[in-house]
mmCIF file of C-alpha atoms in Angstrom:
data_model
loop_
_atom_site.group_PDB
_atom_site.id
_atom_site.type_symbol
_atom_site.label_atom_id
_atom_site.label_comp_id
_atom_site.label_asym_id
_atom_site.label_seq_id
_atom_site.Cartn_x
_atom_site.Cartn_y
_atom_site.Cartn_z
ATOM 1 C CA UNK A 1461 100.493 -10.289 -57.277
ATOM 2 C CA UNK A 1462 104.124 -9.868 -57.210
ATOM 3 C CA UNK A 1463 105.621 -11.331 -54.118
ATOM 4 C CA UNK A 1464 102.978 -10.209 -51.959
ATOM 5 C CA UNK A 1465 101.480 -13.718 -50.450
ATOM 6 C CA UNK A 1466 97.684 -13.482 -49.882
ATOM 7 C CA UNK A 1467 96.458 -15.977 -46.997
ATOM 8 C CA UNK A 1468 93.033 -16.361 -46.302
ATOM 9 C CA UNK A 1469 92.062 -17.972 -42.699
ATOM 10 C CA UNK A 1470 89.451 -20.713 -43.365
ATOM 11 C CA UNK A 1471 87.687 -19.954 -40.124
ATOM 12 C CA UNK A 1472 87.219 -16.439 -40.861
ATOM 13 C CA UNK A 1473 84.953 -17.793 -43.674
ATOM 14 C CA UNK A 1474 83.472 -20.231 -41.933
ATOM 15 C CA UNK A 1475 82.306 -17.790 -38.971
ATOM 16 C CA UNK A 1476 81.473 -15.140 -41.887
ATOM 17 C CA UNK A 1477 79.363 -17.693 -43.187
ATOM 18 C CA UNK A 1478 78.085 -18.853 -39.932
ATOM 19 C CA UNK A 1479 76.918 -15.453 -38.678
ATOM 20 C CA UNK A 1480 75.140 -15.259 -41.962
ATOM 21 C CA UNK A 1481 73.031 -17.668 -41.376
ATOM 22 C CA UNK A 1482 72.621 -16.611 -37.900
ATOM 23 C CA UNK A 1483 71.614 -13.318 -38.954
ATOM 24 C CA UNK A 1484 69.311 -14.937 -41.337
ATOM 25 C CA UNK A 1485 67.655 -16.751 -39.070
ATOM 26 C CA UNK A 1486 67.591 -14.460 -36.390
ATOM 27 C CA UNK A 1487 65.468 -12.192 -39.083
ATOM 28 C CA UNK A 1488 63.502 -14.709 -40.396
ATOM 29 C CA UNK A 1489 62.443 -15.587 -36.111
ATOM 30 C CA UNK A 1490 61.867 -12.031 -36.146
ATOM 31 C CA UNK A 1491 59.582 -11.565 -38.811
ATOM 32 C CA UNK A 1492 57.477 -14.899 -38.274
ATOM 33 C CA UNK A 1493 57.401 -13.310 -34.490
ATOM 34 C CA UNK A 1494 55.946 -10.182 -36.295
ATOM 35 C CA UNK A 1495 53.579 -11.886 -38.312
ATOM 36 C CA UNK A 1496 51.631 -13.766 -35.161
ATOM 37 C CA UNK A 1497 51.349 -10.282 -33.956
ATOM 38 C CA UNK A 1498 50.515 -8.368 -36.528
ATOM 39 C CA UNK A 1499 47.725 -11.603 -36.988
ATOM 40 C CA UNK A 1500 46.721 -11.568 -33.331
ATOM 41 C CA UNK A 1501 45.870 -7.597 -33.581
ATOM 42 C CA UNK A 1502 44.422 -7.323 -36.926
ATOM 43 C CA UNK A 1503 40.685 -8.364 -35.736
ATOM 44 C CA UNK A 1504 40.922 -5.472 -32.898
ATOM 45 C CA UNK A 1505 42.738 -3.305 -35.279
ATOM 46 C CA UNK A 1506 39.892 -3.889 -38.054
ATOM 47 C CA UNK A 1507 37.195 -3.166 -35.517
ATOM 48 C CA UNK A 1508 38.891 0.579 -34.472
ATOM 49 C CA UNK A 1509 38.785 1.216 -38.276
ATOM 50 C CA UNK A 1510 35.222 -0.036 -39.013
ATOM 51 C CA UNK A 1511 33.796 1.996 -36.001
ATOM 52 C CA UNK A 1512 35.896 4.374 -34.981
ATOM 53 C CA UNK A 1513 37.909 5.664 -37.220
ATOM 54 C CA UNK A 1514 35.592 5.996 -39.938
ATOM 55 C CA UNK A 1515 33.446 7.490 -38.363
ATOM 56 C CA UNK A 1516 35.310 10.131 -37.613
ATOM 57 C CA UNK A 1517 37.093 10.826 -40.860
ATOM 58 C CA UNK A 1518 33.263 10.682 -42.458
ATOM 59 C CA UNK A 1519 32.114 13.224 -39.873
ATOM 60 C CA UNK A 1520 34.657 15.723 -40.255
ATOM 61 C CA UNK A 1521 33.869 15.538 -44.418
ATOM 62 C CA UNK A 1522 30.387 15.823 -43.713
ATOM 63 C CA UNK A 1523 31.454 19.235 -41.134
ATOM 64 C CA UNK A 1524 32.809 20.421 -44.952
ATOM 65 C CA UNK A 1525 29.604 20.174 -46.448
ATOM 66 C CA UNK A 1526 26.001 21.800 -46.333
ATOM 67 C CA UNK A 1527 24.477 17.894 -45.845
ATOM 68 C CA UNK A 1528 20.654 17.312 -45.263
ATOM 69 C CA UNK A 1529 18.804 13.892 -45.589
ATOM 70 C CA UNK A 1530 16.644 14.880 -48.538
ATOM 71 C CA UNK A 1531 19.049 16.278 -50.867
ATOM 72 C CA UNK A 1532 22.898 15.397 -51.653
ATOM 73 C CA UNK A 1533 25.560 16.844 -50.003
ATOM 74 C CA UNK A 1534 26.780 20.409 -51.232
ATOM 75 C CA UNK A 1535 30.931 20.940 -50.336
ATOM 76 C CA UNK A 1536 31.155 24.672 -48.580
ATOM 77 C CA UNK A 1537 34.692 24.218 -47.084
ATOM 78 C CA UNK A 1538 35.570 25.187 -43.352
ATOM 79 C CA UNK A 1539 32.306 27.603 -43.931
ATOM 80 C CA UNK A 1540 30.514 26.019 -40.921
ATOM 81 C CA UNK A 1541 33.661 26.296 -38.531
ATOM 82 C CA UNK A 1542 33.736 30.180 -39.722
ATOM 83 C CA UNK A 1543 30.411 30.571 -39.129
ATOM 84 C CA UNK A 1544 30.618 28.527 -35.260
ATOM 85 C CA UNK A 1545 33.918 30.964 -34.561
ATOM 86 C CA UNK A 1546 31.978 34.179 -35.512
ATOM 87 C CA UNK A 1547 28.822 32.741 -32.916
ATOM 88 C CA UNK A 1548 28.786 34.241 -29.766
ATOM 89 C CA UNK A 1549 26.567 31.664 -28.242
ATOM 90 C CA UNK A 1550 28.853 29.187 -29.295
ATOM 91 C CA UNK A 1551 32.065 31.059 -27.876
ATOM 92 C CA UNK A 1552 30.249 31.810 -24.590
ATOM 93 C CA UNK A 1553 29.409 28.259 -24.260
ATOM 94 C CA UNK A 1554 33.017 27.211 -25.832
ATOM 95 C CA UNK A 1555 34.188 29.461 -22.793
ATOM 96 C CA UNK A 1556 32.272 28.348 -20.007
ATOM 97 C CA UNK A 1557 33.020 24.712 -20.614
ATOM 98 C CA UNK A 1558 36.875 25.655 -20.135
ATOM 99 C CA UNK A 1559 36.919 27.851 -17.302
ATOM 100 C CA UNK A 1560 34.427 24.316 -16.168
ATOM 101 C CA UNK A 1561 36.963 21.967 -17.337
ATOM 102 C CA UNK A 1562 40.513 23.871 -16.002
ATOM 103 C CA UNK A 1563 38.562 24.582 -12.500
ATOM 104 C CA UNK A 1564 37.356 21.507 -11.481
ATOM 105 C CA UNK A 1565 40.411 19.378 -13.077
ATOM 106 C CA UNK A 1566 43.440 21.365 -11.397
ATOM 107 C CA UNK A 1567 42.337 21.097 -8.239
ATOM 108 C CA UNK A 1568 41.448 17.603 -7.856
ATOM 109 C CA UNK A 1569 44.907 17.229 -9.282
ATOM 110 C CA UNK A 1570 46.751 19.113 -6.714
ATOM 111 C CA UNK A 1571 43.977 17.658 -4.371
ATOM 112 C CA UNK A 1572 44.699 13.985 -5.059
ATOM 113 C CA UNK A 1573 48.399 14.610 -5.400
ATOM 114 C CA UNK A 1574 48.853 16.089 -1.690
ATOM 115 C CA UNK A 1575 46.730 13.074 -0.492
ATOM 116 C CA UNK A 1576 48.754 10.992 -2.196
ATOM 117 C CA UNK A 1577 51.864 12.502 -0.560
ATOM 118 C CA UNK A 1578 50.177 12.437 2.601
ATOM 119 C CA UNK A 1579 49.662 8.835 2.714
ATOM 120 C CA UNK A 1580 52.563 8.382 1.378
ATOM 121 C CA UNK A 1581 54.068 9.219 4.581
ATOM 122 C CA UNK A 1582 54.413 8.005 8.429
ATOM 123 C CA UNK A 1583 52.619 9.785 10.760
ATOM 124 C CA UNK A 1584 50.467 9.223 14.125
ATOM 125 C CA UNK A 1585 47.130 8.723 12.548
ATOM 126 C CA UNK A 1586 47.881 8.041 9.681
ATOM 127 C CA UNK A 1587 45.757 5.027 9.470
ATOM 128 C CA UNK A 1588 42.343 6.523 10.948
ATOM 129 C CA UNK A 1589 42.999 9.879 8.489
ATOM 130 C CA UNK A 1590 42.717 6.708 5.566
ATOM 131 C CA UNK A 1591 39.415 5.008 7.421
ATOM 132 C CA UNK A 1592 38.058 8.426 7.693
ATOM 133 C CA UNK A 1593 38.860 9.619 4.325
ATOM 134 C CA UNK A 1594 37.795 6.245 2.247
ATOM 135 C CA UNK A 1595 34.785 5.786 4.215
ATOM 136 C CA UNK A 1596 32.347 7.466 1.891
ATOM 137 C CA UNK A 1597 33.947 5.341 -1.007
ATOM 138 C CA UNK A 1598 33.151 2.306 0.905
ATOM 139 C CA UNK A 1599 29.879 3.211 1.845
ATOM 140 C CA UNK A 1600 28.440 4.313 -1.480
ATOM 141 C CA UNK A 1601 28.971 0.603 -2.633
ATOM 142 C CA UNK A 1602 27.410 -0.452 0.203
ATOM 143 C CA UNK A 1603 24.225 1.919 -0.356
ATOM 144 C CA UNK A 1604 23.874 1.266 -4.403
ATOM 145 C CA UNK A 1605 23.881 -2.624 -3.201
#
């Protein structure tokens, strides 16, 4: 170092080393934090695995094989889904259940929307149109009770 002086604040070190250890322990809250959670939601995570996931990912290999209970299953591949796609019974009844599904779903969507919107709003009856309209709600309970 030729004539160049070199100063180095104490208090820069001291808040370097300062925000270290904040940092440190800031990570250290965070991952004990993490840990209670990841402890609180491994018995509900451990129950989706045992009986729901598995039994799903055990389905769909036994959809790749020719499985019956007296002899051991035989792997055929995506055989049975080629042989469901090339069944018209299946794709009639594949179709039926969607024009089912889209026809009554949309329109108790845009149904329950406009209600919603109509509600929503001030009007002069607005409060008999609700009696009126939640009535058979009400009265089901009643009824079943």
């Amino acid at each position: 170092m030729t004539g160049q002086q070199v100063s180095i604040s104490s208090t820069s070190a001291t808040a370097h080393a300062r925000s270290g250890f904040a940092a440190r322990f800031k990570r250290n809250l965070i991952f004990r934090r993490s840990i209670y959670g990841i402890v609180f939601i491994a018995p509900a995570m451990l129950f989706f695995l045992i009986f729901s996931l598995y039994p799903m990912v055990n389905g769909f290999y036994m959809s790749l094989t020719e499985y019956t209970l007296l002899k051991p299953p035989v792997w055929i591949g995506f055989d049975n889904y080629i042989d469901l796609l090339e069944n018209k019974e299946f794709l009639n009844g594949l179709k039926v259940t969607l024009v089912f599904v889209l026809g009554t779903t949309i329109p108790k969507w845009i149904l329950s929307l406009s209600l919603a919107l109509l509600f929503v709003r001030d009007f002069r009856g607005r409060e008999t149109f609700k009696v009126l309209y939640f009535t058979p709600t009400l009265l089901s309970g009643v009824v079943v009770s």
